Coordinates of C-alpha atoms in Angstrom, one line a residue:
Chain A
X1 CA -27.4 36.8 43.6
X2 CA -26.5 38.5 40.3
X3 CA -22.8 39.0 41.8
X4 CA -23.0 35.2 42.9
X5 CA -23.7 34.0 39.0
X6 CA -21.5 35.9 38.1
X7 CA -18.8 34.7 39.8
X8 CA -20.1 30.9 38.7
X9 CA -20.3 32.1 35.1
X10 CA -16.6 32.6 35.1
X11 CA -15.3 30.4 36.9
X12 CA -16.7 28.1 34.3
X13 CA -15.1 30.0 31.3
X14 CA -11.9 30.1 32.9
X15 CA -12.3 26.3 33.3
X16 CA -10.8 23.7 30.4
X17 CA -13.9 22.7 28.6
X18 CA -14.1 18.8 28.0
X19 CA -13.4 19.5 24.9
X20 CA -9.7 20.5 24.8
X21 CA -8.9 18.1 27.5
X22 CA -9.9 15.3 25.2
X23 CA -7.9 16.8 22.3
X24 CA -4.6 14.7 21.4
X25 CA -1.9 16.9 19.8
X26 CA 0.9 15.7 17.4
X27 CA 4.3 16.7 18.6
X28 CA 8.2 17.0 17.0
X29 CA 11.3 18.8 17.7
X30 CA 11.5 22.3 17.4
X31 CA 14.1 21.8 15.0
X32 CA 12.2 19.6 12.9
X33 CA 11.6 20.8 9.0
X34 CA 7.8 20.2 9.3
X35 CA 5.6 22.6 10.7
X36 CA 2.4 20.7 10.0
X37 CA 1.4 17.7 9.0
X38 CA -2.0 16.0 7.6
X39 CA -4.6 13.6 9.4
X40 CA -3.4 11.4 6.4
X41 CA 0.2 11.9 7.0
X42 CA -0.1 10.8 10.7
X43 CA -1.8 7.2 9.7
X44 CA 0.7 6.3 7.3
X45 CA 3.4 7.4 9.9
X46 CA 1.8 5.6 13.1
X47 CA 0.7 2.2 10.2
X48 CA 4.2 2.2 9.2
X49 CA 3.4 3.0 5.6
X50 CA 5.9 5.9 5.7
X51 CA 8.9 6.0 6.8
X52 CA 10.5 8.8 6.3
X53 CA 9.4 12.9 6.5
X54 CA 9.1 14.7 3.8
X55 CA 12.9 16.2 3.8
X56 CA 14.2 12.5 4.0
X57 CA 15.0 12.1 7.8
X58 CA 13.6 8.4 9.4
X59 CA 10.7 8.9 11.4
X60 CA 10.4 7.3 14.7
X61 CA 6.8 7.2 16.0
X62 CA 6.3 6.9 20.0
X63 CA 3.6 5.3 21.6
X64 CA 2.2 5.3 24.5
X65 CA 1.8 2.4 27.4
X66 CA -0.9 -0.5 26.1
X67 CA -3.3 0.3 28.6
X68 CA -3.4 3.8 28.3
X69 CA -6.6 5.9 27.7
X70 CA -4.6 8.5 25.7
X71 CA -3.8 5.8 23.0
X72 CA -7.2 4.0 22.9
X73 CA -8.1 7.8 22.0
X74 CA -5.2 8.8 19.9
X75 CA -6.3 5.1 17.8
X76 CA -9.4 5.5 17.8
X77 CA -10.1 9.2 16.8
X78 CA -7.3 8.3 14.3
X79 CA -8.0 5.0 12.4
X80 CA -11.6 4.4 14.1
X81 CA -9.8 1.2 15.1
X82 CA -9.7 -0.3 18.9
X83 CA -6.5 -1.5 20.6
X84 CA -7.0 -5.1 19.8
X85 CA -7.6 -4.2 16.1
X86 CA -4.8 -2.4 16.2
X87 CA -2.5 -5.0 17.5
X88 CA -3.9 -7.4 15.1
X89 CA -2.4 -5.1 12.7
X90 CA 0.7 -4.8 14.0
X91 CA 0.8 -8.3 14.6
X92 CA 0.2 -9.4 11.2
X93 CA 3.4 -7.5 10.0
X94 CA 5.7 -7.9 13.2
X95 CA 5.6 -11.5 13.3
X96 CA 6.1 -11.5 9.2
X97 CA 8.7 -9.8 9.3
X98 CA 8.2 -6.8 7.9
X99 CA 8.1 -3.9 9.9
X100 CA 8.1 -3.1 13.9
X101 CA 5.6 -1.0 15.6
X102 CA 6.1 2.2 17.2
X103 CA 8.5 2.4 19.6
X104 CA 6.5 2.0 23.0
X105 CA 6.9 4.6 26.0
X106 CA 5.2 4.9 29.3
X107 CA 2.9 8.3 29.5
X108 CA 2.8 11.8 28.0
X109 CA 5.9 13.0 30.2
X110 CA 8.4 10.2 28.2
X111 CA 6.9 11.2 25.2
X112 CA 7.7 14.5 26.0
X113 CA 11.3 14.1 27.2
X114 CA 12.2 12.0 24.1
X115 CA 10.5 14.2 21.5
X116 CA 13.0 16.9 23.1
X117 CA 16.0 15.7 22.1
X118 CA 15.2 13.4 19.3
X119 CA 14.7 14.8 15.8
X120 CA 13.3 11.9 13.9
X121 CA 10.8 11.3 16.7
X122 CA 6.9 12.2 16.8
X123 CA 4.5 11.3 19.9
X124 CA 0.8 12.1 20.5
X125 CA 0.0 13.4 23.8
X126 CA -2.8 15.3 25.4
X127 CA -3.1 18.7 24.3
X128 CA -2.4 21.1 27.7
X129 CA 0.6 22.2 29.4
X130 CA 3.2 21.2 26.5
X131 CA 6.8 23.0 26.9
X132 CA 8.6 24.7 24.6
X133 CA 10.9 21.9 23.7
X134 CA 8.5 20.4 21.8
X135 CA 6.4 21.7 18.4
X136 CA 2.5 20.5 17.8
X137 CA 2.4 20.3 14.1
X138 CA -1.0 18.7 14.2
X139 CA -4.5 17.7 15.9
X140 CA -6.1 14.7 16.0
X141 CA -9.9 15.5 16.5
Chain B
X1 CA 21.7 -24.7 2.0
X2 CA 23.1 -25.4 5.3
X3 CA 25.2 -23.0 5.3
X4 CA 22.7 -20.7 5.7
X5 CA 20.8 -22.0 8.4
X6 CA 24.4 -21.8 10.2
X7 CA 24.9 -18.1 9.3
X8 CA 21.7 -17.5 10.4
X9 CA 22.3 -19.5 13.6
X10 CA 25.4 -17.3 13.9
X11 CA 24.0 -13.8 14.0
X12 CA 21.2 -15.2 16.2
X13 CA 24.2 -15.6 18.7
X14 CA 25.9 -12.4 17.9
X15 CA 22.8 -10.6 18.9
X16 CA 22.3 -12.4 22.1
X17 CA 26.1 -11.5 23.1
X18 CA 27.1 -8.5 24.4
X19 CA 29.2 -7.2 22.1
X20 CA 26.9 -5.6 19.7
X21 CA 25.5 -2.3 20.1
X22 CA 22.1 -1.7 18.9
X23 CA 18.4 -2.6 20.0
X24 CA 16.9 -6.6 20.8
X25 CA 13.8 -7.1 21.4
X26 CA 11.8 -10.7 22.2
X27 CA 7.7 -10.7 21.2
X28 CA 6.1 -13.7 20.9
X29 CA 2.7 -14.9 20.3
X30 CA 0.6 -18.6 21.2
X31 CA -3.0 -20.1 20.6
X32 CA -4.0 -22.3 23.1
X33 CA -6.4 -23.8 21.3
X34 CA -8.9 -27.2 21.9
X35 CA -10.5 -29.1 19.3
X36 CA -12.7 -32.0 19.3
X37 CA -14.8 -33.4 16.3
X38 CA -17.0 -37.0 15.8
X39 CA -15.3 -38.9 13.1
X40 CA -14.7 -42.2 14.2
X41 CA -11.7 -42.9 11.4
X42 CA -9.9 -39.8 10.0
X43 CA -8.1 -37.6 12.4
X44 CA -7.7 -33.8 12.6
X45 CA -5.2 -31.8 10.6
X46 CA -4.9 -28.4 10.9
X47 CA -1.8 -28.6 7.6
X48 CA -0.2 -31.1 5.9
X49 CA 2.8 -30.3 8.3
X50 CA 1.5 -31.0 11.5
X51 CA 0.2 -34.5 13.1
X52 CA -3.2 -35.5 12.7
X53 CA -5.3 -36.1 15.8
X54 CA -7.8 -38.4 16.7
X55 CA -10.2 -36.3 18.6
X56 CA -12.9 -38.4 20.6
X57 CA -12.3 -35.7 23.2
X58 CA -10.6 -32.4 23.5
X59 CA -6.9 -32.6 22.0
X60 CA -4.6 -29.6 22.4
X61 CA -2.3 -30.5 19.7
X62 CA -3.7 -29.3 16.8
X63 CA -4.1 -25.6 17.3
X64 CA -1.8 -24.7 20.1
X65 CA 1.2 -22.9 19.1
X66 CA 3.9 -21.0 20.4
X67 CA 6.4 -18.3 19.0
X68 CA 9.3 -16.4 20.3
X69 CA 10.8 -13.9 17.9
X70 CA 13.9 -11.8 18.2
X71 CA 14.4 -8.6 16.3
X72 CA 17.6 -7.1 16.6
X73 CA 18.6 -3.6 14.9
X74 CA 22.6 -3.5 14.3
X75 CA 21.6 0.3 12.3
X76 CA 18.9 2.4 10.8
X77 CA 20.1 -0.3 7.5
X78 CA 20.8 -3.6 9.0
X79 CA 19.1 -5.8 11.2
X80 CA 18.7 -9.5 11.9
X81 CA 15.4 -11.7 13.4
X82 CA 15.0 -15.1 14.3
X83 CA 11.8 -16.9 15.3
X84 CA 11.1 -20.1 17.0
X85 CA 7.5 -21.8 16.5
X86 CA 6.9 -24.7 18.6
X87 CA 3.9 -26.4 16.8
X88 CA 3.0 -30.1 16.5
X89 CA 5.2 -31.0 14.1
X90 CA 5.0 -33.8 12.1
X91 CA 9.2 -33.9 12.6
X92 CA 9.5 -32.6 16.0
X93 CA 13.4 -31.0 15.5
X94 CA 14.9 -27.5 16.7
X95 CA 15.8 -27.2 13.0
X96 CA 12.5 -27.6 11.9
X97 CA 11.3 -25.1 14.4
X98 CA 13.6 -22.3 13.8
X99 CA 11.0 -20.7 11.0
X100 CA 12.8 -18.2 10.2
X101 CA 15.9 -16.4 10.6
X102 CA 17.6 -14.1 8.7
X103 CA 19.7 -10.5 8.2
X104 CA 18.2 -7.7 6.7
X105 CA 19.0 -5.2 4.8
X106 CA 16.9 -2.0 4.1
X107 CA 18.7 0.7 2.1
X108 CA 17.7 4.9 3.0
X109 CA 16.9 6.2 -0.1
X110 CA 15.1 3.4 -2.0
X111 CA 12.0 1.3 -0.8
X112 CA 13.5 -1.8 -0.8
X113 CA 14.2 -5.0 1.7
X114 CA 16.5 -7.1 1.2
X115 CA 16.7 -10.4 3.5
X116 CA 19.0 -13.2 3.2
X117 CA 18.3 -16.5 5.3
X118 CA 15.2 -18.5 6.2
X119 CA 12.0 -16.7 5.6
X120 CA 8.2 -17.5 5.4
X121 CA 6.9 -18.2 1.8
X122 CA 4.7 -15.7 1.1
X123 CA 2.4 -17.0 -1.3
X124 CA -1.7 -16.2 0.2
X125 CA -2.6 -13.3 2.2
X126 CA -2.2 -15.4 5.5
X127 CA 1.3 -17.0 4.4
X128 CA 3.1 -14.8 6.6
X129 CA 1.6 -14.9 9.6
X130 CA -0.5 -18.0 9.4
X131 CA 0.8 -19.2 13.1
X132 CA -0.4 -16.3 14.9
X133 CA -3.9 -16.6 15.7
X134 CA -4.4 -13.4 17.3
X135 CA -3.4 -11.6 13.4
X136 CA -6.8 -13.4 12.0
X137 CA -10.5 -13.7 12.6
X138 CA -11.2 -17.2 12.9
X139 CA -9.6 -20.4 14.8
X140 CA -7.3 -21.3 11.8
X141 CA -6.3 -20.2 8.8
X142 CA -9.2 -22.4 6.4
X143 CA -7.8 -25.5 6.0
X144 CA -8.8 -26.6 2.4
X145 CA -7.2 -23.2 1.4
X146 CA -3.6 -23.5 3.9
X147 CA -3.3 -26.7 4.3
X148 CA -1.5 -28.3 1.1
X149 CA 1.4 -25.6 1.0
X150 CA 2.9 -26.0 4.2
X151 CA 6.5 -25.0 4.1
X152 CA 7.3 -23.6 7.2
X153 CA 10.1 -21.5 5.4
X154 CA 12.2 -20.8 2.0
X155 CA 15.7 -20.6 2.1
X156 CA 17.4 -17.9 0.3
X157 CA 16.8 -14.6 -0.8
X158 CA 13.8 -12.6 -0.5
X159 CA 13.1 -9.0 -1.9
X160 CA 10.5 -6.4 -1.2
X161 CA 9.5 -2.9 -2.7
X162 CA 6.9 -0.5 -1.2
X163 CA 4.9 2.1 -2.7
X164 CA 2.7 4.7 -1.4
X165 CA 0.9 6.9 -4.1
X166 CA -2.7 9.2 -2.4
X167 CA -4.2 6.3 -0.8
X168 CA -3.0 3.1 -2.1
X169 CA 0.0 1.2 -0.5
X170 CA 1.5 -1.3 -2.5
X171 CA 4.1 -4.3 -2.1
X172 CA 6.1 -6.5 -3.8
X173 CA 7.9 -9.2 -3.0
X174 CA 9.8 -12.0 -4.2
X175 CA 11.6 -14.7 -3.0
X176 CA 14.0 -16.9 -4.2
X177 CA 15.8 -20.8 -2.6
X178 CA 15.0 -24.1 -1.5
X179 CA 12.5 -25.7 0.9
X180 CA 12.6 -28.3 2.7
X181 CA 9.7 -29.9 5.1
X182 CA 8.2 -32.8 6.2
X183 CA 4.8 -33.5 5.5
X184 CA 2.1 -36.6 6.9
X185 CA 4.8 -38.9 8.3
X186 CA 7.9 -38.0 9.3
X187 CA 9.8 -40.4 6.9
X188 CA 8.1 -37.8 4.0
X189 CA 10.3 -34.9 3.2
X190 CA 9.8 -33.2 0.4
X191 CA 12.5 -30.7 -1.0
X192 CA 12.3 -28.6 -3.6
X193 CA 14.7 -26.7 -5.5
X194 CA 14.3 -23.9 -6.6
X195 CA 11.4 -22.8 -5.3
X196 CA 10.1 -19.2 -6.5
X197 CA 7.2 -17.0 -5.0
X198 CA 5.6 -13.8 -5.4
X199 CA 3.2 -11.5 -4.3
X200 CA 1.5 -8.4 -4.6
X201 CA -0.9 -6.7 -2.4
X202 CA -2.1 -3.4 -2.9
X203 CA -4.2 -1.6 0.3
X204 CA -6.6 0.7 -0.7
X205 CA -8.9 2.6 2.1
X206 CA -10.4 -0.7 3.5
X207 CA -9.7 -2.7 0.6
X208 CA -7.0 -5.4 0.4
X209 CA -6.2 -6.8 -2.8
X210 CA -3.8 -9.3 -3.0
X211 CA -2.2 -11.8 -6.1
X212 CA 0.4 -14.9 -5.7
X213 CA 2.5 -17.0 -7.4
X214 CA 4.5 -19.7 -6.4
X215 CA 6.9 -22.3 -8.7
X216 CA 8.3 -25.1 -7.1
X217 CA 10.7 -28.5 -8.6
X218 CA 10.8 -31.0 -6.4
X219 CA 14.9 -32.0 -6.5
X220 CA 14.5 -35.4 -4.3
X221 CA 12.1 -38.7 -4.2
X222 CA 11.4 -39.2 -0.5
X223 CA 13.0 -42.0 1.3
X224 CA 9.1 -42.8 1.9
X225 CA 8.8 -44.3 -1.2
X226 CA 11.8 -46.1 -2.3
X227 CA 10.9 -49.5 -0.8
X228 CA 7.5 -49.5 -2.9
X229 CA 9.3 -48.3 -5.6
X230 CA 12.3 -50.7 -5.3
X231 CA 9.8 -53.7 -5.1
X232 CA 8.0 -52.5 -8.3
X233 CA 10.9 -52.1 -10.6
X234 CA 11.4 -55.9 -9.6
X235 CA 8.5 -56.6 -11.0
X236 CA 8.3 -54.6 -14.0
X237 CA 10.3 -57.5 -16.8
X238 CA 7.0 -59.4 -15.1
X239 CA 4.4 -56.6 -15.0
X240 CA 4.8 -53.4 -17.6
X241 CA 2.1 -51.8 -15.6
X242 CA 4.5 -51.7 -12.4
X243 CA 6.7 -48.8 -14.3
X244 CA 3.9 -46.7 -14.6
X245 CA 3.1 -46.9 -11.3
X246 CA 6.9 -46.9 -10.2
X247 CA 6.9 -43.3 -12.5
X248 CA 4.4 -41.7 -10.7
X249 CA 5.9 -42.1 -7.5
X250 CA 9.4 -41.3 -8.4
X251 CA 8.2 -37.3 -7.4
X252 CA 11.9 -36.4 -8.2
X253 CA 11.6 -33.7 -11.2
X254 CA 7.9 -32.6 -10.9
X255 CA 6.9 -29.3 -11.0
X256 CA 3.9 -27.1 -9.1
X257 CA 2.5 -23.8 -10.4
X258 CA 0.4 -21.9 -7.5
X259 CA -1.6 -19.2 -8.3
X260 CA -3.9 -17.5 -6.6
X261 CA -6.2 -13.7 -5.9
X262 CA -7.8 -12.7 -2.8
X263 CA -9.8 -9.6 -1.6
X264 CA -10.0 -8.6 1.8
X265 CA -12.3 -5.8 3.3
X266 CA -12.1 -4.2 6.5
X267 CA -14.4 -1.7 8.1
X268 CA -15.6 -0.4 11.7
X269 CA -18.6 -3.0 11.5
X270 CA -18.0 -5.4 9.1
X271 CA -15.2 -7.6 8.1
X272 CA -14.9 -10.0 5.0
X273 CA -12.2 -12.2 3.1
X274 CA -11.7 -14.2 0.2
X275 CA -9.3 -15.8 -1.5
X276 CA -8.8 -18.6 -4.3
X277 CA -6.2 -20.6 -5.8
X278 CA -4.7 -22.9 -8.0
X279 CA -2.0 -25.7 -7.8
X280 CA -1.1 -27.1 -11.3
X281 CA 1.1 -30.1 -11.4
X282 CA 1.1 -33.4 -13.8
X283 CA 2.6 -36.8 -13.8
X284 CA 3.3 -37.6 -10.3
X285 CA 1.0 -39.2 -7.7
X286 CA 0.0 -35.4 -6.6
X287 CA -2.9 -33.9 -8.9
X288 CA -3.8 -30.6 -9.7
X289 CA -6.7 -29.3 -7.7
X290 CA -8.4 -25.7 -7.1
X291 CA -9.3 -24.3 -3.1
X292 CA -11.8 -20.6 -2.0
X293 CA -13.1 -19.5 1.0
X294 CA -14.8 -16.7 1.8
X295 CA -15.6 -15.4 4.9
X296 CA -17.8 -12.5 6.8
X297 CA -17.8 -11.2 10.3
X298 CA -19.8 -8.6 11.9
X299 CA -18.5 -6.6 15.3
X300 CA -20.8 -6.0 17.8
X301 CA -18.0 -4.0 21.0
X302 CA -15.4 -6.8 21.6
X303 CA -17.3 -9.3 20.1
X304 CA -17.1 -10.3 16.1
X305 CA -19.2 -13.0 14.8
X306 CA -18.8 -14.5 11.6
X307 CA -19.2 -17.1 9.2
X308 CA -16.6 -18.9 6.6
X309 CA -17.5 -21.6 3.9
X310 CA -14.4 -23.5 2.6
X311 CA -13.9 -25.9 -0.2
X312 CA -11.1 -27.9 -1.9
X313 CA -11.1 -29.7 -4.9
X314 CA -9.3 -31.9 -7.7
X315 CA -9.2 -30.9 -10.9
X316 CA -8.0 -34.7 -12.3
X317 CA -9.6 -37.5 -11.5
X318 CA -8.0 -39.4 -8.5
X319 CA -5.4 -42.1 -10.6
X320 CA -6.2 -45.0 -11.2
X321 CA -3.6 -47.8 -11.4
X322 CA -3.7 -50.5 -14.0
X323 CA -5.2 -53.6 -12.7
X324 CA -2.4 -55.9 -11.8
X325 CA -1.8 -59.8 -12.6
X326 CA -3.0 -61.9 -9.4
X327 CA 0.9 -62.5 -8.2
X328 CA 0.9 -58.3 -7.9
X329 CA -2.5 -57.8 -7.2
X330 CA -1.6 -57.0 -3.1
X331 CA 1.0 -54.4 -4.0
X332 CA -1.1 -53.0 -6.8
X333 CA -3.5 -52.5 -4.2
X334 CA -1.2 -50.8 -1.7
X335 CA 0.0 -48.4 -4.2
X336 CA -3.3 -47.7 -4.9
X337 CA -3.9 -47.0 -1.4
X338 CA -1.9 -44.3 -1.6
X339 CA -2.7 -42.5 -4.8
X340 CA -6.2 -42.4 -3.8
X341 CA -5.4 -41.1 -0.2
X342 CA -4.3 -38.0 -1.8
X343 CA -6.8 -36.5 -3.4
X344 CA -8.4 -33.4 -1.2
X345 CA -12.1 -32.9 -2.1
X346 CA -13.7 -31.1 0.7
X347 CA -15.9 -28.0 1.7
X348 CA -17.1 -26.6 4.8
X349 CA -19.3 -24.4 6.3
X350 CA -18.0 -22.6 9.9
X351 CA -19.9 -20.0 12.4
X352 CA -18.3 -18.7 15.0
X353 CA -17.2 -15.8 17.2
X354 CA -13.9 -14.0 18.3
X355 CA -14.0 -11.8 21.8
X356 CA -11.4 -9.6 22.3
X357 CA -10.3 -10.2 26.2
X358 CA -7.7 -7.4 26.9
X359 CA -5.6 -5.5 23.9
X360 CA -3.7 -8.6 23.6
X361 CA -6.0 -11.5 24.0
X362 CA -8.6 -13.3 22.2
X363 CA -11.2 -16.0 22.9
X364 CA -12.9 -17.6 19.7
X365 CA -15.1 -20.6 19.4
X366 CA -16.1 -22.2 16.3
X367 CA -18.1 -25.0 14.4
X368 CA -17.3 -26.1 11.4
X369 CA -19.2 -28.8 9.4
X370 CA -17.5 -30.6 7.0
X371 CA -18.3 -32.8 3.7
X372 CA -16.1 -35.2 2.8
X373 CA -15.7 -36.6 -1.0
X374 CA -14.9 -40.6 -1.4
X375 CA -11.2 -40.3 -1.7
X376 CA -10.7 -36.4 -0.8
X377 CA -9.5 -36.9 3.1
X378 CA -6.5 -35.5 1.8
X379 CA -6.1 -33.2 3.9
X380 CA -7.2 -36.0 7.1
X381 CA -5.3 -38.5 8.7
X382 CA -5.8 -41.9 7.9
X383 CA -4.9 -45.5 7.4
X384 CA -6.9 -46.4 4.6
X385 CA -8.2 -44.0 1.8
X386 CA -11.8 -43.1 2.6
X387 CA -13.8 -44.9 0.1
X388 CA -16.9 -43.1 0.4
X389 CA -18.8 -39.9 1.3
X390 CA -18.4 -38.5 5.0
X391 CA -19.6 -35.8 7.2
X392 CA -17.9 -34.3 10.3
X393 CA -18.2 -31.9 12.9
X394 CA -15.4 -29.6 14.3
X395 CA -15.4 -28.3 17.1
X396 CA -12.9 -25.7 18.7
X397 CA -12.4 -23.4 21.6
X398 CA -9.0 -21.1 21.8
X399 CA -7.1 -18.6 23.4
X400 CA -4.9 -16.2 21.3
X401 CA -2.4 -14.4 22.9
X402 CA 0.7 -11.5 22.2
X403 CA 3.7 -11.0 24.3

């Protein structure tokens, strides 16, 4: 019995808690200047307030596909705002004429590829499993 | 200026070609929208710029709109966009559609924009995006408050500078050219030139504040009026009064001032909006007047439900023409008709709800109730100046969409 729970106990703490699956991590280029960048900082990038990082190279935010769960939650955790709001948002300043929203990808593996070899871009994925190609220079709780 | 609605014509094409490297991309958005409301002798107007409606039943014309945009990036400094809003125009013309197009120019190192072509004038919060339905709470942007100014786009030259200090974004912008629209009938265009705007907005947290101005001259009677005016100035050796009347008409040379402040405020449960403004303007048959609304919506999920009281009003009294000798009494009278069928004295009181369908859809249905003025139907359509206090319900269902 005692052997049994033990084997159950860890099994479960070599499992991913729900926790970290849930968490969304920021990501660059390796060779990007910035090794960490605030909650703040990520808003103004993703809202289209800033446009530039911090040592003057354009920014180039990457989203993911409408529909997807990981940007309801990348959105949400971020701004507190839902898709639609969101869109609204972007709608209000696309259709005006004054800026265009982030460049739209399918899912965490596009995000990936194009972080890699782009230095002005910056995606949110799904923490877990992230190669070396890419640098997480934030979390978005 | 023509010649800029050419050039912008021509980059339109360059981008659709081949032959230029760099990114396109077409969005769009529409309303399909219904509206019905009981009054038996003014129609429905959504602006000044669209076709009224009689609406006994459901008519589609009023709300439902359509836009195609195309944004094309030549580099990380240049880019060019055009878009096309089909609408029911008063002047139904591909011209008069192509809202905007123009290039732009955004330089690395300073926060500016330059953009040189046809863009919206961006006078009230909504200005810029008053066609897309989806961008906005309720079923239309308030009509006492954006209906009058509807130019559909400036001419010209248009600057913007951003800001971003801590937590406050700031913009500027100003624009400078000419417009051109066509307003109640299609025989009424009014052109101005120069026309000037500017506004600031500064976002703070889930604040909004915002502050416009507008000039405009108006360079050109309209056509619309010359025959009245060409009778009266026949009658003036016979009837002094005529030239008064004839003067008031003659729009050529008068000038508007617009002013106005709005507050917006934005958080996970609540939503609310208000705005105010002012339109100063002397010695022509238009007369200076003063609009508000403010507006509050609660979400509840996918739902927001919300509430918006309008009102419009004149600050002079509606003109009165001088009482004519009996040989003149008939045209004095048909003059008269059409001072007094521009005065815009109105409020109303809305409820309604939005439901976000999907990420890019959006169902809203709202009631408004509105009091009408004696001579303030304005903003209606209309034969014959309303002579006396009125009451309507408005009714409307639609479906906002983004491509």
């Amino acid at each position: 019995m005692k052997y049994f729970i033990s084997i159950i106990l860890t099994i479960l703490a070599v499992l991913p808690s729900e926790r970290s699956l849930a968490e969304i991590v920021i990501i660059v280029h390796p060779e990007n200047e910035i090794s960490e960048i605030s909650h703040k900082q990520v808003v103004d990038y993703y809202m289209g307030r800033l446009r530039f990082f911090p040592n003057g190279q354009r920014v180039l935010p990457l989203d993911q596909s409408m529909n997807s769960l990981s940007r309801k939650q990348f959105y949400l955790k971020l701004t507190g705002k839902t898709i639609p709001q969101i869109n609204a948002y972007w709608a209000r300043l696309l259709f005006a004429g004054r800026a265009t929203p982030p460049a739209q990808l399918q899912g965490k593996r596009d995000v990936i590829d194009t972080v890699s070899s782009n230095k002005s871009a910056i995606g949110y994925v799904l923490a877990g499993d992230l190669p070396d190609s890419v640098k997480i220079v934030a979390r978005v709780e | 200026m023509k010649f800029l609605f050419k050039l912008s014509a021509l980059i339109l094409c360059l981008i659709s070609s081949s032959s230029f490297a760099g990114e396109t991309q077409v969005r769009g958005f529409g309303t399909l929208g219904a509206v019905q409301h009981d009054s038996d002798t003014l129609e429905f107007r959504r602006d000044l710029g669209l076709s009224s409606e009689k609406s006994d039943t459901w008519s589609l014309a009023s709300d439902s709109i359509l836009g195609i945009q195309v944004d094309h990036q030549f580099s990380e400094q240049w880019s060019a966009a055009g878009q096309l809003v089909y609408k029911n125009r008063v002047d139904q013309t591909l011209d008069n559609s192509l809202e905007w197009a123009y290039l732009r120019y955004s330089p690395d190192l300073l926060p500016i924009t330059i953009r040189l072509g046809r863009t919206a004038p961006s006078v009230f919060m909504l200005s810029d995006y008053r066609n897309v339905g989806f961008a906005y709470l309720w079923a239309r942007p308030p009509v006492e408050f954006y209906g009058p100014l509807a130019f559909d786009s400036i001419e010209g030259i248009d600057f913007s500078y951003t800001s971003y200090f801590e937590e406050a974004f700031f913009r500027a912008r100003l624009t400078l050219g000419q417009v051109e629209n066509n307003f109640l009938e299609k025989e009424i265009v009014i052109e101005a030139s120069p026309m000037a705007t500017t506004s600031l907005l500064w976002e703070i947290d889930q604040w909004k504040f915002h502050f416009g101005y507008a000039y405009l001259d108006i360079n050109k009677t309209p056509s619309y009026f010359n025959p009245l005016i060409a009778q009266l100035e026949l009658i003036e050796p016979f009837w002094p009064g005529a030239s008064e009347i004839k003067d008031r008409l003659d729009i050529k040379g008068t000038k508007f001032n617009f002013y106005s402040a709005g507050v917006a405020y934005d958080s996970a449960n609540w939503t609310a909006q208000a705005e105010i403004n002012r339109i100063e303007t002397e010695g022509s048959i238009f007369t200076s007047s003063q609009s508000a609304y403010i507006s509050l919506g609660r979400r509840l999920g996918d739902w927001t439900i919300y509430s918006i009281a309008a009102l419009s009003e004149n600050t002079d009294e509606v003109y009165e023409a001088p009482i004519a000798p009996p040989p003149f009494t008939a045209l004095r009278n048909f003059a008269q008709n059409d001072f007094s069928s521009v005065g815009m004295n109105q409020k109303s009181l809305g409820i309604g709800a939005r439901w976000d369908m999907t990420n890019n859809t959006a169902l809203k249905m709202q009631w408004d109730h509105v009091w009408l003025e004696p001579y303030g139907a304005g903003l209606w359509g209309t034969e014959v100046a309303l002579s006396q206090k009125e009451q309507i319900d408005v009714i409307s269902i639609s479906l906002n969409f983004l491509f």
